[in-house]
Amino acid sequence: QHNPHWWGNRNTIVHLFEWKWSDIAQECESFLGPRGFAGVQVSPVNENIIAAGRPWWERYQPISYKLTTRSGNEEEFGDMVRRCNDVGVRIYVDVLLNHMSGDFDGVAVGTAGTEAEPRKKSFPGVPYTAQDFHPTCEITDWSDRFQVQQCELVGLKDLDQSSDWVRSKLIEFLDHLIELGVAGFRVDAAKHMASEDLEYIYSSLSNLNIDHGFPHNSRPFIFQEVIDHGHETVSRDEYKDLGAVTEFRFSEEIGNAFRGNNALKWLQSWGTGWGFLPSGQALTFVDNHDNQRDAGAVLNYKSPRQYKMATAFHLAYPYGISRVMSSFAFDDHDTPPPQDAQERIISPEFDEDGACVNDWICEHRWRQIYAMVGFKNAVRTTEITGWWDNGDNQISFCRGNKGFLAINNNLYDLSQDLNTCLPAGTYCDVISGSLIDGSCTGKSVTVNDNGYGYIHIGSDDFDGVLALHVDAKV
Ligand code: ARE
Ligand code: CA
């Protein structure tokens, strides 16, 4: 179940972390569809516990499978899915199959008003009782398969997916979402579930809903969150044939490279050459909602220049199923999404350039990022050719004769004639500007009959990337 069911030539997913359904519907129509985004990963849709201060992570603690959260209710969810599908943008839901909520003193009330007693493993809204869970134990040894899969991840009540009842409830929940028109699922904490159980669940799911434009017999796209750095017993290889797997090594290595810890020239063998999963099984990202919060190699919006370079490379190099992160501003692990005094999530607002202003970061609305989504669409089906580097942190390459990317992460200028592999003509650099009314608002490059053009990226230019493609030819 590796096919994401993209529409037309589209091929980039954006994670609209913590957005409301009505705002996503609007975003599909006004921005994502027109800009050629292929799909949206949405935050968990089912009822969750209410945690003090409303941290984003309360949504990873389910209470029931009723579709009411701070992002909206079932009606709003259904309306969003229909409106996004109507403009060729697919919806993928983040689903929690591993666990329910963690301990809560007394009776907890969820976002749909359902009561539960997590300490007793009693979730009448499903219903689940203690017998549907693994006995309580703590994960202390991450190399111990039993602990990783049958103990409680950060104290979250661990469901027993080998039981018929649990399986039937999970399948019913996922089928309900398929009925509403989703194209697939991000499976949270997949490493914490036995792959045999997941295989049973995935293969039992309905085909995608033909009323939403999916061809007959389309299977839901599955991408599984498995964090595998190569030194634990449970590995990505157990899951990769069931569906795609999040390739965390990609995220760390691209961060390392663009932070300057590894020369960009080494990126020539990017992909399987770096020990990553085969391209069609790898869900790739510069950062995700978890690792953007950890200090370390991973880049996030707080280092914008490096982040835009890494994203340009991510979207230009033909490897993986790409996902772009769209964040809200945070100080620490617990910062809630933008909310009002009544703790309702507030809608993003935009300035005259279309950038978000009220604590929504909206990386997907940064020109340097959405322009690369357009680049990836324009070069779809081409191979990488014409790699060039200066032996250090200046690189360039072509995508067939449809696109060209150059990056300068050295502290001196890149100024020279390079092979762009493009047909002769003048092209707009889609990073420093756009093609508007037949002319470039940023840099432009004139390509001669041999495919060469003069490329300049100054070390103090606003961005360290230059990107040309056939859809931005003057
Ligand atoms: C919160 C509190 C906890 C509290 C718990 C229960 O922070 O203190 O004990 O509630 O009351 C998210 C947040 C958590 C939050 C949780 C539930 O990140 O802070 O806990 O929601 O509200 C491992 C897993 C991987 C998991 C990461 C976070 O393998 O699956 O840990 N990622 C997913 C989601 C998270 C989410 C959950 C799972 C839970 O993406 O957003 O948690 O649904 C090594 C290992 C990895 C390990 C990693 C971090 O790299 O190889 O396997 O990841 O360390 O520990
Ligand atoms: Ca488990």
Coordinates of C-alpha atoms and ligand atoms in Angstrom, one line a residue:
Q1 CA 0.0 0.0 0.0
H2 CA 2.7 2.4 -1.2
N3 CA 0.7 4.3 -3.8
P4 CA -0.2 7.8 -2.5
H5 CA -2.9 8.3 -5.2
W6 CA -1.7 11.7 -6.3
W7 CA -3.6 13.6 -8.8
G8 CA -2.0 14.7 -12.2
N9 CA 1.7 15.5 -11.9
R10 CA 1.6 16.4 -8.3
N11 CA 4.0 14.9 -5.8
T12 CA 4.4 16.7 -2.5
I13 CA 2.6 16.2 0.8
V14 CA 2.3 19.0 3.4
H15 CA 1.7 18.4 7.1
L16 CA -0.7 21.1 8.3
F17 CA 0.1 20.5 11.9
E18 CA -2.8 21.3 14.2
W19 CA -4.8 23.2 11.6
K20 CA -8.6 23.2 11.8
W21 CA -10.6 21.3 9.1
S22 CA -12.4 24.4 7.9
D23 CA -9.1 26.2 7.4
I24 CA -7.6 23.3 5.5
A25 CA -10.6 23.1 3.2
Q26 CA -10.0 26.8 2.5
E27 CA -6.3 26.3 2.0
C28 CA -6.9 23.5 -0.5
E29 CA -9.0 25.7 -2.6
S30 CA -7.1 29.0 -2.4
F31 CA -3.5 27.8 -2.1
L32 CA -2.6 24.1 -2.2
G33 CA -4.6 23.3 -5.3
P34 CA -3.4 26.2 -7.3
R35 CA 0.2 25.7 -6.2
G36 CA 0.2 22.0 -7.1
F37 CA 0.5 20.4 -3.7
A38 CA -0.5 16.7 -3.8
G39 CA -1.9 16.1 -0.4
V40 CA -2.2 17.1 3.3
Q41 CA -1.3 15.1 6.4
V42 CA -3.7 16.2 9.0
S43 CA -3.5 16.0 12.8
P44 CA -5.3 13.1 14.6
V45 CA -9.1 13.3 13.9
N46 CA -10.5 11.2 16.8
E47 CA -11.5 12.3 20.3
N48 CA -8.6 12.9 22.7
I49 CA -8.0 13.7 26.3
I50 CA -8.0 17.4 27.4
A51 CA -4.5 18.2 28.9
A52 CA -3.9 21.3 31.0
G53 CA -2.7 24.2 28.8
R54 CA -3.7 22.3 25.7
P55 CA -0.3 21.1 24.5
W56 CA -0.4 19.8 20.9
W57 CA 0.5 16.3 22.2
E58 CA -2.9 15.8 23.9
R59 CA -4.1 14.7 20.5
Y60 CA -1.8 11.6 20.7
Q61 CA -3.9 10.4 23.7
P62 CA -7.2 9.0 22.3
I63 CA -10.4 8.6 24.3
S64 CA -12.7 7.3 21.6
Y65 CA -13.1 7.1 17.8
K66 CA -15.7 9.9 17.6
L67 CA -14.4 12.5 15.1
T68 CA -14.5 15.6 17.3
T69 CA -11.3 17.4 18.2
R70 CA -10.1 21.0 18.4
S71 CA -9.7 20.9 14.6
G72 CA -13.4 20.3 14.2
N73 CA -16.2 17.8 14.1
E74 CA -17.1 15.0 11.7
E75 CA -19.2 17.2 9.4
E76 CA -16.4 19.7 9.1
F77 CA -13.9 16.9 8.5
G78 CA -16.1 15.4 5.7
D79 CA -16.6 18.8 4.1
M80 CA -12.8 19.3 4.1
V81 CA -12.1 16.0 2.5
R82 CA -14.6 16.6 -0.2
R83 CA -13.4 20.1 -1.0
C84 CA -9.8 19.1 -1.0
N85 CA -10.4 16.1 -3.3
D86 CA -12.4 18.3 -5.6
V87 CA -9.3 20.4 -6.2
G88 CA -7.0 17.4 -6.5
V89 CA -5.5 17.5 -3.0
R90 CA -5.5 14.2 -1.0
I91 CA -6.0 13.9 2.7
Y92 CA -3.9 11.5 4.9
V93 CA -4.9 11.1 8.5
D94 CA -2.5 10.6 11.4
V95 CA -4.0 7.5 13.2
L96 CA -3.2 6.1 16.7
L97 CA -3.5 2.4 16.6
N98 CA -1.0 1.6 19.3
H99 CA -2.5 3.1 22.4
M100 CA -5.2 5.1 24.1
S101 CA -4.5 7.9 26.6
G102 CA -2.1 7.8 29.6
D103 CA -3.0 8.0 33.2
F104 CA -5.4 10.6 34.3
D105 CA -6.7 11.1 37.9
G106 CA -10.3 10.2 38.2
V107 CA -12.7 10.5 35.3
A108 CA -11.3 12.1 32.1
V109 CA -13.6 13.9 29.7
G110 CA -12.6 14.0 26.1
T111 CA -12.9 16.6 23.3
A112 CA -16.3 15.1 22.3
G113 CA -17.5 14.9 25.9
T114 CA -16.9 11.2 26.3
E115 CA -15.9 10.0 29.7
A116 CA -13.1 7.5 30.4
E117 CA -11.1 6.2 33.3
P118 CA -7.6 5.7 31.7
R119 CA -6.1 4.5 35.0
K120 CA -8.5 1.5 34.9
K121 CA -8.1 1.1 31.1
S122 CA -11.8 1.8 30.8
F123 CA -12.8 3.6 27.6
P124 CA -16.6 3.1 27.3
G125 CA -16.8 5.4 24.2
V126 CA -15.3 2.6 22.1
P127 CA -15.8 0.5 24.3
Y128 CA -12.4 -0.9 25.5
T129 CA -11.9 -2.5 28.9
A130 CA -8.7 -3.7 30.6
Q131 CA -8.6 -7.0 28.7
D132 CA -8.1 -5.2 25.4
F133 CA -4.7 -3.9 26.6
H134 CA -1.3 -5.4 27.3
P135 CA -0.4 -5.6 31.0
T136 CA 1.2 -2.4 32.2
C137 CA 5.0 -2.2 32.0
E138 CA 7.6 0.4 31.1
I139 CA 9.9 0.5 28.1
T140 CA 13.4 0.7 29.5
D141 CA 15.4 -1.4 27.0
W142 CA 14.7 -0.2 23.4
S143 CA 16.5 -3.3 22.1
D144 CA 13.9 -5.6 23.7
R145 CA 11.2 -6.4 21.2
F146 CA 8.7 -7.4 23.9
Q147 CA 9.1 -4.1 25.8
V148 CA 9.0 -1.9 22.7
Q149 CA 5.9 -3.6 21.3
Q150 CA 4.0 -4.6 24.5
C151 CA 4.9 -2.1 27.1
E152 CA 3.6 1.4 27.4
L153 CA 5.2 4.1 25.2
V154 CA 5.5 7.1 27.6
G155 CA 2.8 5.6 29.8
L156 CA 0.1 5.4 27.1
K157 CA -2.2 2.4 27.6
D158 CA -1.0 -0.2 25.1
L159 CA -3.7 -1.9 23.0
D160 CA -3.4 -5.6 22.1
Q161 CA -3.7 -5.6 18.3
S162 CA -3.7 -9.4 18.3
S163 CA -7.2 -9.4 19.8
D164 CA -10.2 -9.7 17.4
W165 CA -12.1 -7.0 19.2
V166 CA -9.3 -4.5 19.1
R167 CA -8.7 -5.3 15.4
S168 CA -12.4 -4.9 14.6
K169 CA -12.6 -1.5 16.3
L170 CA -9.4 -0.2 14.6
I171 CA -10.6 -1.4 11.2
E172 CA -14.0 0.1 11.7
F173 CA -12.4 3.5 12.6
L174 CA -10.1 3.4 9.5
D175 CA -12.9 2.3 7.2
H176 CA -15.1 5.2 8.5
L177 CA -12.4 7.6 7.4
I178 CA -12.0 5.8 4.0
E179 CA -15.8 6.2 3.6
L180 CA -15.4 9.9 4.2
G181 CA -12.9 10.1 1.3
V182 CA -9.4 10.0 2.7
A183 CA -6.5 8.6 0.6
G184 CA -4.5 7.0 3.4
F185 CA -3.0 7.1 6.8
R186 CA 0.2 8.0 8.8
V187 CA 0.4 5.2 11.3
D188 CA 1.7 6.7 14.6
A189 CA 4.2 4.6 16.6
A190 CA 4.1 1.7 14.1
K191 CA 7.3 0.3 15.6
H192 CA 5.4 -0.4 18.8
M193 CA 3.0 -2.8 17.1
A194 CA 3.8 -6.2 15.6
S195 CA 4.1 -6.1 11.9
E196 CA 1.9 -9.2 11.6
D197 CA -0.9 -7.4 13.4
L198 CA -0.6 -4.3 11.2
E199 CA -0.5 -6.5 8.1
Y200 CA -3.8 -8.0 9.1
I201 CA -5.4 -4.6 9.8
Y202 CA -4.1 -2.9 6.5
S203 CA -5.2 -5.8 4.3
S204 CA -8.7 -5.8 5.9
L205 CA -9.4 -2.2 5.0
S206 CA -11.9 -1.2 2.4
N207 CA -10.8 0.2 -1.0
L208 CA -10.8 3.9 -1.3
N209 CA -14.1 5.6 -2.0
I210 CA -14.9 5.8 -5.7
D211 CA -17.3 8.7 -5.1
H212 CA -14.2 10.8 -4.2
G213 CA -12.6 10.2 -7.5
F214 CA -10.4 7.2 -6.6
P215 CA -10.2 4.5 -9.3
H216 CA -11.8 1.2 -8.5
N217 CA -9.8 -1.2 -6.2
S218 CA -7.5 1.6 -4.9
R219 CA -5.9 0.6 -1.7
P220 CA -5.3 3.1 1.1
F221 CA -1.8 4.7 1.1
I222 CA 0.0 3.7 4.4
F223 CA 3.1 5.4 5.8
Q224 CA 4.3 4.2 9.1
E225 CA 6.2 6.1 11.8
V226 CA 9.2 3.8 12.5
I227 CA 12.2 5.6 14.0
D228 CA 15.1 3.4 13.0
H229 CA 18.7 4.6 13.4
G230 CA 20.0 1.1 12.7
H231 CA 20.7 -0.1 16.2
E232 CA 17.5 -1.5 17.7
T233 CA 15.9 -5.0 17.3
V234 CA 12.7 -3.8 15.7
S235 CA 13.7 -2.4 12.3
R236 CA 12.1 -0.5 9.4
D237 CA 12.6 -3.6 7.2
E238 CA 9.7 -5.4 9.0
Y239 CA 7.3 -2.7 7.9
K240 CA 8.6 -1.4 4.5
D241 CA 6.7 -4.0 2.5
L242 CA 3.4 -3.2 4.1
G243 CA 3.5 0.5 3.3
A244 CA 6.0 3.3 3.2
V245 CA 8.1 4.1 6.3
T246 CA 9.3 7.4 7.6
E247 CA 13.0 7.7 6.8
F248 CA 14.4 9.5 9.9
R249 CA 18.0 9.0 8.7
F250 CA 17.2 11.3 5.7
S251 CA 16.0 14.0 8.1
E252 CA 19.2 13.8 10.3
E253 CA 21.6 13.5 7.4
I254 CA 20.2 16.4 5.4
G255 CA 20.3 18.5 8.6
N256 CA 23.9 17.6 9.2
A257 CA 24.9 18.4 5.6
F258 CA 23.2 21.8 5.5
R259 CA 24.4 22.8 9.0
G260 CA 27.9 22.4 7.5
N261 CA 28.9 19.2 9.3
N262 CA 29.2 17.3 6.0
A263 CA 30.2 18.8 2.6
L264 CA 27.4 19.0 0.1
K265 CA 29.5 17.3 -2.5
W266 CA 28.8 14.0 -0.8
L267 CA 25.1 14.4 -1.6
Q268 CA 25.9 13.1 -5.1
S269 CA 25.1 9.6 -3.9
W270 CA 22.0 10.7 -1.8
G271 CA 19.3 8.1 -1.2
T272 CA 19.9 4.4 -1.1
G273 CA 23.7 5.2 -1.4
W274 CA 23.4 6.6 2.1
G275 CA 21.7 3.5 3.5
F276 CA 18.2 4.9 3.2
L277 CA 15.2 2.8 2.2
P278 CA 14.3 2.2 -1.5
S279 CA 12.8 5.4 -2.9
G280 CA 9.2 4.1 -3.2
Q281 CA 9.2 2.9 0.4
A282 CA 10.6 6.1 2.0
L283 CA 8.5 8.9 3.4
T284 CA 11.0 11.8 3.5
F285 CA 11.1 15.1 5.3
V286 CA 13.6 17.7 6.5
D287 CA 11.9 17.9 9.9
N288 CA 8.7 16.5 11.5
H289 CA 6.5 17.6 14.4
D290 CA 8.6 15.7 16.9
N291 CA 12.2 16.1 15.8
Q292 CA 11.8 19.9 15.0
R293 CA 11.4 20.2 18.8
D294 CA 14.6 18.4 19.7
A295 CA 17.9 20.1 19.7
G296 CA 20.4 18.4 17.4
A297 CA 21.2 18.0 13.8
V298 CA 17.6 18.4 12.4
L299 CA 16.9 21.8 10.8
N300 CA 13.6 23.7 11.4
Y301 CA 12.1 27.1 10.6
K302 CA 14.3 28.8 13.2
S303 CA 17.3 28.4 10.8
P304 CA 15.5 29.7 7.7
R305 CA 18.4 30.1 5.3
Q306 CA 19.7 26.5 5.8
Y307 CA 16.2 25.2 6.1
K308 CA 15.3 26.6 2.6
M309 CA 18.4 25.2 1.1
A310 CA 17.8 21.7 2.6
T311 CA 14.2 21.9 1.4
A312 CA 15.2 22.8 -2.1
F313 CA 17.6 19.9 -2.2
H314 CA 14.9 17.6 -0.7
L315 CA 12.4 18.5 -3.4
A316 CA 14.8 18.7 -6.3
Y317 CA 16.6 15.4 -5.8
P318 CA 14.6 12.4 -7.1
Y319 CA 14.4 10.3 -3.9
G320 CA 11.5 9.4 -1.6
I321 CA 7.9 10.4 -1.1
S322 CA 8.3 14.0 0.0
R323 CA 6.5 15.7 2.9
V324 CA 6.9 19.4 3.8
M325 CA 6.4 20.5 7.4
S326 CA 4.1 23.4 8.2
S327 CA 4.5 24.5 11.8
F328 CA 3.3 26.9 14.4
A329 CA 5.8 28.9 16.4
F330 CA 7.0 27.1 19.6
D331 CA 9.4 27.8 22.5
D332 CA 9.4 24.3 24.0
H333 CA 8.0 20.8 23.7
D334 CA 4.7 21.8 25.2
T335 CA 3.8 25.0 23.4
P336 CA 0.2 24.8 22.3
P337 CA -0.9 25.8 18.8
P338 CA -2.2 29.4 18.4
Q339 CA -5.3 29.5 20.5
D340 CA -7.7 32.1 22.0
A341 CA -8.7 32.7 25.6
Q342 CA -11.3 30.0 25.4
E343 CA -8.6 27.6 24.2
R344 CA -10.0 27.4 20.7
I345 CA -7.5 27.0 17.9
I346 CA -7.4 30.2 15.9
S347 CA -7.3 30.4 12.1
P348 CA -4.1 31.4 10.3
E349 CA -4.0 35.0 8.9
F350 CA -2.0 36.1 6.0
D351 CA -0.2 39.3 5.0
E352 CA -0.3 40.8 1.5
D353 CA 2.5 38.5 0.3
G354 CA 0.4 35.5 1.5
A355 CA 2.7 34.7 4.5
C356 CA 1.2 33.7 7.8
V357 CA 1.4 36.2 10.6
N358 CA -0.3 35.1 13.8
D359 CA 2.1 32.5 15.2
W360 CA 1.4 30.1 12.3
I361 CA 4.7 29.7 10.5
C362 CA 3.3 28.2 7.3
E363 CA 6.6 27.1 5.8
H364 CA 4.6 25.8 2.8
R365 CA 3.7 29.4 2.0
W366 CA 7.3 30.6 1.8
R367 CA 8.0 31.3 -1.8
Q368 CA 11.3 29.4 -1.8
I369 CA 9.4 26.3 -0.6
Y370 CA 6.2 26.4 -2.6
A371 CA 8.3 27.2 -5.7
M372 CA 10.2 24.0 -5.2
V373 CA 6.9 22.1 -5.0
G374 CA 6.2 23.5 -8.5
F375 CA 9.7 22.5 -9.5
K376 CA 9.2 18.9 -8.4
N377 CA 5.9 18.8 -10.4
A378 CA 7.6 20.3 -13.5
V379 CA 10.5 17.7 -13.5
R380 CA 8.4 14.7 -12.6
T381 CA 9.6 11.5 -14.4
T382 CA 13.1 12.9 -15.2
E383 CA 16.3 11.5 -13.9
I384 CA 19.2 13.3 -12.2
T385 CA 22.0 14.2 -14.6
G386 CA 24.9 16.6 -14.9
W387 CA 26.1 16.6 -11.3
W388 CA 28.7 19.3 -10.6
D389 CA 30.4 20.3 -7.4
N390 CA 33.4 22.5 -6.4
G391 CA 34.7 19.7 -4.2
D392 CA 33.1 21.4 -1.2
N393 CA 29.7 23.0 -0.5
Q394 CA 28.7 24.3 -3.9
I395 CA 26.7 21.9 -6.0
S396 CA 24.4 21.8 -9.0
F397 CA 22.5 19.2 -11.0
C398 CA 19.9 18.8 -13.7
R399 CA 16.6 17.0 -13.8
G400 CA 16.7 15.8 -17.4
N401 CA 16.2 18.8 -19.6
K402 CA 13.4 20.2 -17.5
G403 CA 15.0 21.6 -14.4
F404 CA 18.3 22.8 -12.8
L405 CA 19.3 23.4 -9.2
A406 CA 22.4 25.1 -7.8
I407 CA 23.3 25.6 -4.1
N408 CA 26.0 27.6 -2.5
N409 CA 26.7 26.8 1.2
N410 CA 30.2 28.1 1.1
L411 CA 31.2 31.4 2.6
Y412 CA 32.3 32.7 -0.8
D413 CA 30.4 33.3 -4.1
L414 CA 29.4 30.8 -6.7
S415 CA 30.0 32.6 -10.0
Q416 CA 30.5 30.5 -13.1
D417 CA 29.1 29.0 -16.3
L418 CA 27.3 25.7 -15.5
N419 CA 25.5 23.1 -17.5
T420 CA 21.8 23.6 -16.9
C421 CA 20.8 20.9 -19.4
L422 CA 17.9 23.2 -20.4
P423 CA 16.8 24.2 -23.9
A424 CA 18.2 27.6 -24.9
G425 CA 16.3 30.6 -23.6
T426 CA 15.8 32.8 -20.5
Y427 CA 14.6 31.3 -17.2
C428 CA 13.5 32.9 -14.0
D429 CA 15.1 31.7 -10.8
V430 CA 12.0 30.6 -8.8
I431 CA 13.8 31.1 -5.5
S432 CA 14.6 34.8 -5.7
G433 CA 11.4 35.7 -7.5
S434 CA 8.8 34.4 -9.9
L435 CA 7.7 34.6 -13.6
I436 CA 5.1 37.3 -13.6
D437 CA 3.5 38.8 -16.7
G438 CA 6.3 37.4 -18.9
S439 CA 9.2 38.7 -16.8
C440 CA 11.2 37.7 -13.8
T441 CA 10.8 39.5 -10.5
G442 CA 14.1 38.0 -9.2
K443 CA 17.2 36.7 -10.9
S444 CA 17.1 35.3 -14.4
V445 CA 19.5 33.0 -16.3
T446 CA 20.1 33.0 -20.0
V447 CA 20.9 29.5 -21.3
N448 CA 22.8 29.2 -24.5
D449 CA 22.5 26.5 -27.3
N450 CA 24.9 24.2 -25.4
G451 CA 22.7 24.3 -22.3
Y452 CA 25.2 26.5 -20.3
G453 CA 24.2 29.5 -18.3
Y454 CA 26.0 32.0 -16.0
I455 CA 25.1 31.1 -12.4
H456 CA 25.7 33.5 -9.6
I457 CA 24.8 32.8 -5.9
G458 CA 26.6 35.3 -3.7
S459 CA 27.6 34.2 -0.2
D460 CA 25.6 37.1 1.2
D461 CA 22.6 36.6 -1.1
F462 CA 19.3 36.3 0.7
D463 CA 19.0 32.6 -0.3
G464 CA 21.8 30.1 -1.1
V465 CA 19.8 28.4 -3.8
L466 CA 19.0 29.0 -7.5
A467 CA 16.3 26.9 -9.3
L468 CA 15.3 26.9 -12.9
H469 CA 12.6 24.9 -14.7
V470 CA 10.7 24.8 -17.9
D471 CA 7.5 26.1 -16.4
A472 CA 9.3 29.3 -15.5
K473 CA 10.8 30.1 -18.9
V474 CA 10.3 33.7 -20.1
Ligands
ARE1 C1 3.0 13.1 26.9 C2 4.0 13.6 27.9 C3 4.7 12.4 28.6 C4 3.6 11.6 29.3 C5 2.6 11.1 28.3 C6 1.5 10.3 28.8 O1 5.0 14.4 27.2 O2 5.5 13.0 29.6 O3 4.2 10.4 29.9 O4 2.0 12.3 27.6 O5 0.7 11.0 29.7 C7 3.5 12.8 21.7 C8 4.6 13.6 22.5 C9 4.7 13.0 23.9 C10 3.4 12.9 24.6 C11 2.6 11.9 23.7 C12 1.2 11.7 24.3 O6 5.8 13.6 21.8 O7 5.5 13.9 24.7 O8 3.6 12.3 25.9 O9 2.4 12.6 22.4 O10 0.5 12.8 24.5 C13 9.4 7.1 20.4 C14 8.4 6.4 19.5 C15 7.7 7.2 18.5 C16 7.1 8.5 19.1 C17 8.3 9.2 19.8 C18 7.8 10.5 20.5 O11 9.0 5.3 18.9 O12 6.6 6.5 17.9 O13 8.8 8.4 20.8 N1 6.5 9.4 18.1 C19 5.0 9.4 18.0 C20 4.4 10.7 17.7 C21 4.6 11.6 18.9 C22 3.7 11.1 20.0 C23 3.6 9.6 20.0 C24 4.2 8.8 19.1 C25 2.7 9.0 21.0 O14 5.1 11.3 16.5 O15 4.2 13.0 18.6 O16 4.1 11.6 21.3 O17 1.4 8.9 20.3 C26 14.7 6.9 20.0 C27 13.8 5.7 19.6 C28 12.5 6.1 19.1 C29 11.8 7.0 20.1 C30 12.7 8.3 20.3 C31 12.1 9.2 21.3 O18 15.1 7.6 18.8 O19 14.5 5.0 18.6 O20 11.7 5.0 18.9 O21 10.5 7.5 19.6 O22 14.0 7.8 20.8 O23 11.9 8.6 22.5
CA2 CA 2.3 -1.6 21.6

